């Protein structure tokens, strides 16, 4: 099976009240850990590449790694550009074989967001590629952009219908209280998603797939493990998985997770070096890191997304 778009997987996810995981990939071990988990659970999968990942690993390497995942798993896998910030970047990924792109013009004015999104949609649809757009601004860090909590803003449900109609986008990322990175909320806080906004969006956009960015839950065991083995992360908590589970049963069809994989991988590597200071073969310390990513993704698929057995 070749790479697929998200069209069919979102339709099934919407109707089946679950979400598909979109996991960020930067190297071979990450691609392998994620795709082994999806294969074991027979889950559909979105592997996503940020501008930074592409600059780090190179378009062709990432493309070929994801194609290898398709061959090895036989699963429906979409290759998606995460947070495309320009028409040129989206075009380059479309021309280079991605099946889905995000144009993130959420920091621009409503009219500018529509104009840029529309331009990407026209090019993408001409080439059989689907487009995710964003309305509303998440807090947190992505690539070089750092949005403070005060500058973030929830999506206004009254805008979504006009936005989707005028842009022709295929899915919409909304801001309902998630945020990027590993430092979302202070310990002791009780973060809740604005599921009332999601419900309102769903009413105005029936049968339309919604996307949640910034959906890592920041597992404390990995934060503590990193700090136990010489790290210095400030205390922080993420999005409660119970809240994400509710969103996945609603109109949310795609949930983005990156930071939790980074935490799991880093915690394992730190532990490995603490326990084996004499080792220097990368295969020795990347093997448990890859296994930790696999465990993390299996947990997300089964307990958060609910997409196990849905490939
Ligand atoms: O939302 C951003 C993703 O976590 C990707 O992060 O831009 O550092 O690759 P990155
Ligand atoms: P996290 O930082 O919460 O993992 O979010 C990832 C993301 O939204 C990628 O686009
Ligand atoms: Zn994101």
Coordinates of C-alpha atoms and ligand atoms in Angstrom, one line a residue, residues 24 48 82-83 138 141 179-182 184 212-217 256-260, ligand 2:
X24 CA 6.5 13.8 15.1
X48 CA 4.5 14.2 10.8
X82 CA 3.6 19.8 10.7
X83 CA 3.2 23.6 11.1
X138 CA -1.9 27.8 21.1
X141 CA 7.0 26.6 21.8
X179 CA -0.3 24.0 24.3
X180 CA 3.0 23.0 22.8
X181 CA 6.0 21.7 24.6
X182 CA 6.8 19.9 27.9
X184 CA 2.3 23.4 29.8
X212 CA -5.7 19.0 18.5
X213 CA -2.1 20.2 18.7
X214 CA 0.0 20.3 21.9
X215 CA -1.5 17.2 23.3
X216 CA 1.3 15.6 25.3
X217 CA 0.5 14.7 28.8
X256 CA -0.6 15.6 17.9
X257 CA 2.1 14.2 20.2
X258 CA 5.8 15.0 20.2
X259 CA 7.0 16.1 23.6
X260 CA 6.0 12.9 25.3
Ligands
LIG2 P1 3.3 18.5 22.2 O1 4.4 19.4 22.4 O2 2.3 18.7 23.3 O3 3.7 17.1 22.1 O4 2.6 18.9 20.8 C1 3.1 18.4 19.6 C2 2.4 19.1 18.4 O5 1.4 19.8 18.5 C3 3.1 19.0 17.1 O6 2.5 19.8 16.1

